[in-house]
PDB file of C-alpha atoms in Angstrom:
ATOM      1  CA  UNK A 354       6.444  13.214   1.554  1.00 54.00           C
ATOM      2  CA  UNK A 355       5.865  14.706   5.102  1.00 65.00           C
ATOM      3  CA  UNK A 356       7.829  15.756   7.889  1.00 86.00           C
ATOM      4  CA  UNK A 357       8.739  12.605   9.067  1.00 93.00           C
ATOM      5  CA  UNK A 358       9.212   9.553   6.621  1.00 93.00           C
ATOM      6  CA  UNK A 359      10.718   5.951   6.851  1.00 95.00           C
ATOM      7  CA  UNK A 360      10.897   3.108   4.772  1.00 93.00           C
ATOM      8  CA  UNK A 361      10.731  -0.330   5.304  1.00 93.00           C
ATOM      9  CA  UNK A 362      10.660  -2.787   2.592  1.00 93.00           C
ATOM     10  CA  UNK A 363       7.649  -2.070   0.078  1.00 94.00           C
ATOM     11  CA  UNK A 364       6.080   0.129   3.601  1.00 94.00           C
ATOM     12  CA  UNK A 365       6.244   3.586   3.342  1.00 94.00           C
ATOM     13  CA  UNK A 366       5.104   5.962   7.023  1.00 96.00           C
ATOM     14  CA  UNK A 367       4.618   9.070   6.603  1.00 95.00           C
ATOM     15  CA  UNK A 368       3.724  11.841   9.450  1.00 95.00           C
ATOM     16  CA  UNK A 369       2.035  14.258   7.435  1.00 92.00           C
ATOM     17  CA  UNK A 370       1.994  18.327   8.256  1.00 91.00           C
ATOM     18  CA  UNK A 371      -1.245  17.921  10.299  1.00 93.00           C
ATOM     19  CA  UNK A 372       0.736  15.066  12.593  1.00 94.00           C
ATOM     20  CA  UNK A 373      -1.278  12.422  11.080  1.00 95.00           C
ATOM     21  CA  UNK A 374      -0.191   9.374  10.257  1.00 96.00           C
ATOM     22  CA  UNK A 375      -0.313   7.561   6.473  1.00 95.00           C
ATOM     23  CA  UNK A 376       1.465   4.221   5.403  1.00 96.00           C
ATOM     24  CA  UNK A 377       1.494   2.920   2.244  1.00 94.00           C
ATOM     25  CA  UNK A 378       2.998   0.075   0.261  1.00 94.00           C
ATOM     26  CA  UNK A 379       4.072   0.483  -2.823  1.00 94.00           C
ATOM     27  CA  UNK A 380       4.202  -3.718  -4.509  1.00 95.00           C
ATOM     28  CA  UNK A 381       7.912  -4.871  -5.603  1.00 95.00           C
ATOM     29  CA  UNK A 382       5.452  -7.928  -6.984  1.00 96.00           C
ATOM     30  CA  UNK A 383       2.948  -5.786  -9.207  1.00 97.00           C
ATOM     31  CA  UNK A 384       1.315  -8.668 -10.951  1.00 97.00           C
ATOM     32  CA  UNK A 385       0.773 -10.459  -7.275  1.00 96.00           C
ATOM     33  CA  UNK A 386      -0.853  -7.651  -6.097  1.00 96.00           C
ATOM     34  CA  UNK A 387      -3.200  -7.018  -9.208  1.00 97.00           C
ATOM     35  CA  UNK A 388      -4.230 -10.375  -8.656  1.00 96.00           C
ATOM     36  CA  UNK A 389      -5.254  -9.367  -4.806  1.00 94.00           C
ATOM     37  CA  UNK A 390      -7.031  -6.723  -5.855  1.00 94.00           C
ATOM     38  CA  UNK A 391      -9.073  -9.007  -8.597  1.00 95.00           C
ATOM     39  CA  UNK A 392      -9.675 -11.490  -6.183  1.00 94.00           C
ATOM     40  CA  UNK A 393     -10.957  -8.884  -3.267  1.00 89.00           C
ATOM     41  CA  UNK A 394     -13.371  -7.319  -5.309  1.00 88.00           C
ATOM     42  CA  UNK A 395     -14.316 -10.377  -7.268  1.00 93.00           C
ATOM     43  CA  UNK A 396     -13.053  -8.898 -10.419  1.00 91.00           C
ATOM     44  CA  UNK A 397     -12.528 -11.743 -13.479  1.00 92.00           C
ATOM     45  CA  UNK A 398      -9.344 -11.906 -15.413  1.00 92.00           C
ATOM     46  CA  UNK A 399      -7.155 -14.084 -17.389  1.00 94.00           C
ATOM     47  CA  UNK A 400      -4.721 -15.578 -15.530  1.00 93.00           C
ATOM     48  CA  UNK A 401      -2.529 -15.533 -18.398  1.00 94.00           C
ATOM     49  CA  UNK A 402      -2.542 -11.957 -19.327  1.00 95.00           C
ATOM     50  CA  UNK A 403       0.848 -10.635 -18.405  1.00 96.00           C
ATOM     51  CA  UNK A 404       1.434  -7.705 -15.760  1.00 97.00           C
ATOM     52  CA  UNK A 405       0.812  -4.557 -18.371  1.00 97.00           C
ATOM     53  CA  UNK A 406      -2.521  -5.964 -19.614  1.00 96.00           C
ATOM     54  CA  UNK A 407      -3.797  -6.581 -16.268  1.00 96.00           C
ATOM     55  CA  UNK A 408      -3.141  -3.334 -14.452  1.00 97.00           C
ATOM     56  CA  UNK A 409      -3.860  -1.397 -18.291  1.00 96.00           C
ATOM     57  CA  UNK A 410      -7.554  -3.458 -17.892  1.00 95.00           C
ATOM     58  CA  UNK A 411      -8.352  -3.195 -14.456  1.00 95.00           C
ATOM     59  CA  UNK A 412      -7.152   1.049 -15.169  1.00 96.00           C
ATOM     60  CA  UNK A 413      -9.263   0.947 -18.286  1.00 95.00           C
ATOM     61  CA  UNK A 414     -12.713  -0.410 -16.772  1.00 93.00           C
ATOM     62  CA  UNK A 415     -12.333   1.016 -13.205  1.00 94.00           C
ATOM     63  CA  UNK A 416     -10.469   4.330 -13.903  1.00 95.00           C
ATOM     64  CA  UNK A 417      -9.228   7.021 -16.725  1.00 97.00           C
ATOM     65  CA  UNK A 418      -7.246   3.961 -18.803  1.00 95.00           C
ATOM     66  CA  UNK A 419      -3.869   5.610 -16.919  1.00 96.00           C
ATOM     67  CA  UNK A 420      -5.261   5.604 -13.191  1.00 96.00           C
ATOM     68  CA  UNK A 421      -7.581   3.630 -11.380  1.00 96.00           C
ATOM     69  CA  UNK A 422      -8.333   3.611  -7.766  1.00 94.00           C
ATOM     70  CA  UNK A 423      -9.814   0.373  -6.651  1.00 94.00           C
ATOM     71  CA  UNK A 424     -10.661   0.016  -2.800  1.00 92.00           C
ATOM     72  CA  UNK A 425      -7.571   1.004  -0.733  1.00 93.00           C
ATOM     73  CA  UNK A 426      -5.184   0.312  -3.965  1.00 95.00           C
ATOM     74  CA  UNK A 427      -3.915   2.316  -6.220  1.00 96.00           C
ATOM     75  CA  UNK A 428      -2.804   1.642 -10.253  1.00 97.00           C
ATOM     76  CA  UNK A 429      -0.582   3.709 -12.397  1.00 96.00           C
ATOM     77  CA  UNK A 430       0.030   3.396 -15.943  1.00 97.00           C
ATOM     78  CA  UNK A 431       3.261   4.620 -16.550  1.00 96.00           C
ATOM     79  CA  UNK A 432       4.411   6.443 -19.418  1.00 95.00           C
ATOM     80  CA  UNK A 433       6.686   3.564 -20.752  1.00 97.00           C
ATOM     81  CA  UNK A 434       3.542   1.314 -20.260  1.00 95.00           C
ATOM     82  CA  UNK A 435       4.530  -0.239 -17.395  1.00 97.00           C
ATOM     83  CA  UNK A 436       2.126  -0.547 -13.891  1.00 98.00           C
ATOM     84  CA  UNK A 437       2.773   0.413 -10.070  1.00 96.00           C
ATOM     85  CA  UNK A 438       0.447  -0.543  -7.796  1.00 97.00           C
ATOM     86  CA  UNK A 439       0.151   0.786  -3.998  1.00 94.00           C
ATOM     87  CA  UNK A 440      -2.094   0.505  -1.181  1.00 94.00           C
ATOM     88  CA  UNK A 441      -3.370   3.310   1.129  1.00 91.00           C
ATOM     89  CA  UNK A 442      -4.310   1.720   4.037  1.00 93.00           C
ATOM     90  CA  UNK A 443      -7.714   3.214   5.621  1.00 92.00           C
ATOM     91  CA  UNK A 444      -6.942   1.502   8.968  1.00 96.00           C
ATOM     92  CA  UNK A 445      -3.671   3.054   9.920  1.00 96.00           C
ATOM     93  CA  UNK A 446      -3.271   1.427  13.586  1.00 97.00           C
ATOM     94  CA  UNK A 447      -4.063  -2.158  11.815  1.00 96.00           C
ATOM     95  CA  UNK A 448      -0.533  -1.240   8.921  1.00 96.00           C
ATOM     96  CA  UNK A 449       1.957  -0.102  11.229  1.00 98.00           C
ATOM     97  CA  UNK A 450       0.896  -3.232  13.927  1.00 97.00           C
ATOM     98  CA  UNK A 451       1.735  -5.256  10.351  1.00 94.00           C
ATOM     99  CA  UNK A 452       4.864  -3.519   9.650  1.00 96.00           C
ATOM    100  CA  UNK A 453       5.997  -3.578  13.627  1.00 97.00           C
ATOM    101  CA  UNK A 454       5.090  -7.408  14.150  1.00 96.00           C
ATOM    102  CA  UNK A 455       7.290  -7.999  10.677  1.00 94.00           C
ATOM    103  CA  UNK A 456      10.525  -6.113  12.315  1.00 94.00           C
ATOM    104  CA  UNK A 457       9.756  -7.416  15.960  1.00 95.00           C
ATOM    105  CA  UNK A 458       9.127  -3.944  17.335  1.00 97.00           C
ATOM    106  CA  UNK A 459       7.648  -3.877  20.497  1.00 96.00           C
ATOM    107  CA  UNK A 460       4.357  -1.501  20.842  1.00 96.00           C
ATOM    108  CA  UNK A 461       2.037  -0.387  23.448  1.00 97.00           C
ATOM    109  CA  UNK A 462      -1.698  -0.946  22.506  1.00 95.00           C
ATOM    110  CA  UNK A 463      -2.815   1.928  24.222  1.00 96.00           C
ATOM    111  CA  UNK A 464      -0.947   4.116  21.704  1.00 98.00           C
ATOM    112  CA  UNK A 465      -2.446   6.075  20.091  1.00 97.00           C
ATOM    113  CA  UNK A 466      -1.990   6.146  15.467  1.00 97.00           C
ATOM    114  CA  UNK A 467       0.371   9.392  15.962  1.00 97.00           C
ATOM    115  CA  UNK A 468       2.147   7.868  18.904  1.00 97.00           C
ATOM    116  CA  UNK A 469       2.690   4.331  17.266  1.00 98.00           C
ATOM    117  CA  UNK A 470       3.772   6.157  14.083  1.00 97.00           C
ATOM    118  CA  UNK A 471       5.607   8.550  15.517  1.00 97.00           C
ATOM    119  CA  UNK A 472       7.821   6.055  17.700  1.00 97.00           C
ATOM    120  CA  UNK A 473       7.740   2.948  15.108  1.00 97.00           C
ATOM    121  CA  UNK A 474       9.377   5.830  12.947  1.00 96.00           C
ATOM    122  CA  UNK A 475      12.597   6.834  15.101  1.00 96.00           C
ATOM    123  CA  UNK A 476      13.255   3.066  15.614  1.00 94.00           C
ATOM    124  CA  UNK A 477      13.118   2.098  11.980  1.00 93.00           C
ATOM    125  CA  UNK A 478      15.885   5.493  11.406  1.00 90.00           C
ATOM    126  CA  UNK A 479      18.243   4.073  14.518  1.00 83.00           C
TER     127      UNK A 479
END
């Protein structure tokens, strides 16, 4: 984690050591979001295979069979066999106006990423 972290729902901002700014999500609904990352990259799969098959496929043909990293998402096979999935998102500004239009928090568009991080984090710890 980095200096400065908050957490709201699955969103995770983060100011790192060099002041930047990184937000992730890390999916409550795993299988929902294997399915987004199928259907975003045109990827075929069985809609009935159940939520350990998918991400252990998707980690076997686009990764190491434990990892794979697919676009701006992230799957894990865990040790117990089960999967986490995550996005990084590449356009900062475009997450936290997501995550600040979901909690009503009023934002300046001239702000800058570290700014808008920066502030959207102290009102998300008041």
């Amino acid at each position: 984690m980095g200096k400065k972290t908050a957490i709201i729902g699955e969103y995770v901002i983060s100011v790192e050591d060099s002041g930047s700014i990184q937000v992730y999500r890390n999916f409550e609904n795993v299988k929902a979001s294997l399915r987004e990352v199928a259907e975003l990259k045109k990827i075929e799969y069985d809609p009935n295979w159940n939520t350990r098959q998918f991400g252990k496929k998707l980690c076997t043909e686009f990764g190491d069979g434990k990892s794979a990293e697919i676009g701006e998402y992230y799957i894990n096979v865990k040790d117990d066999g089960g999967i986490k999935t995550f996005k990084i998102y590449d356009n900062t500004k475009g997450a936290l106006r997501e995550i600040a239009e979901g909690i009503g928090f009023q934002y300046d568009q001239e702000w800058t990423t570290r700014q808008f991080g920066n502030k959207l984090i102290d009102a998300l710890k008041k």
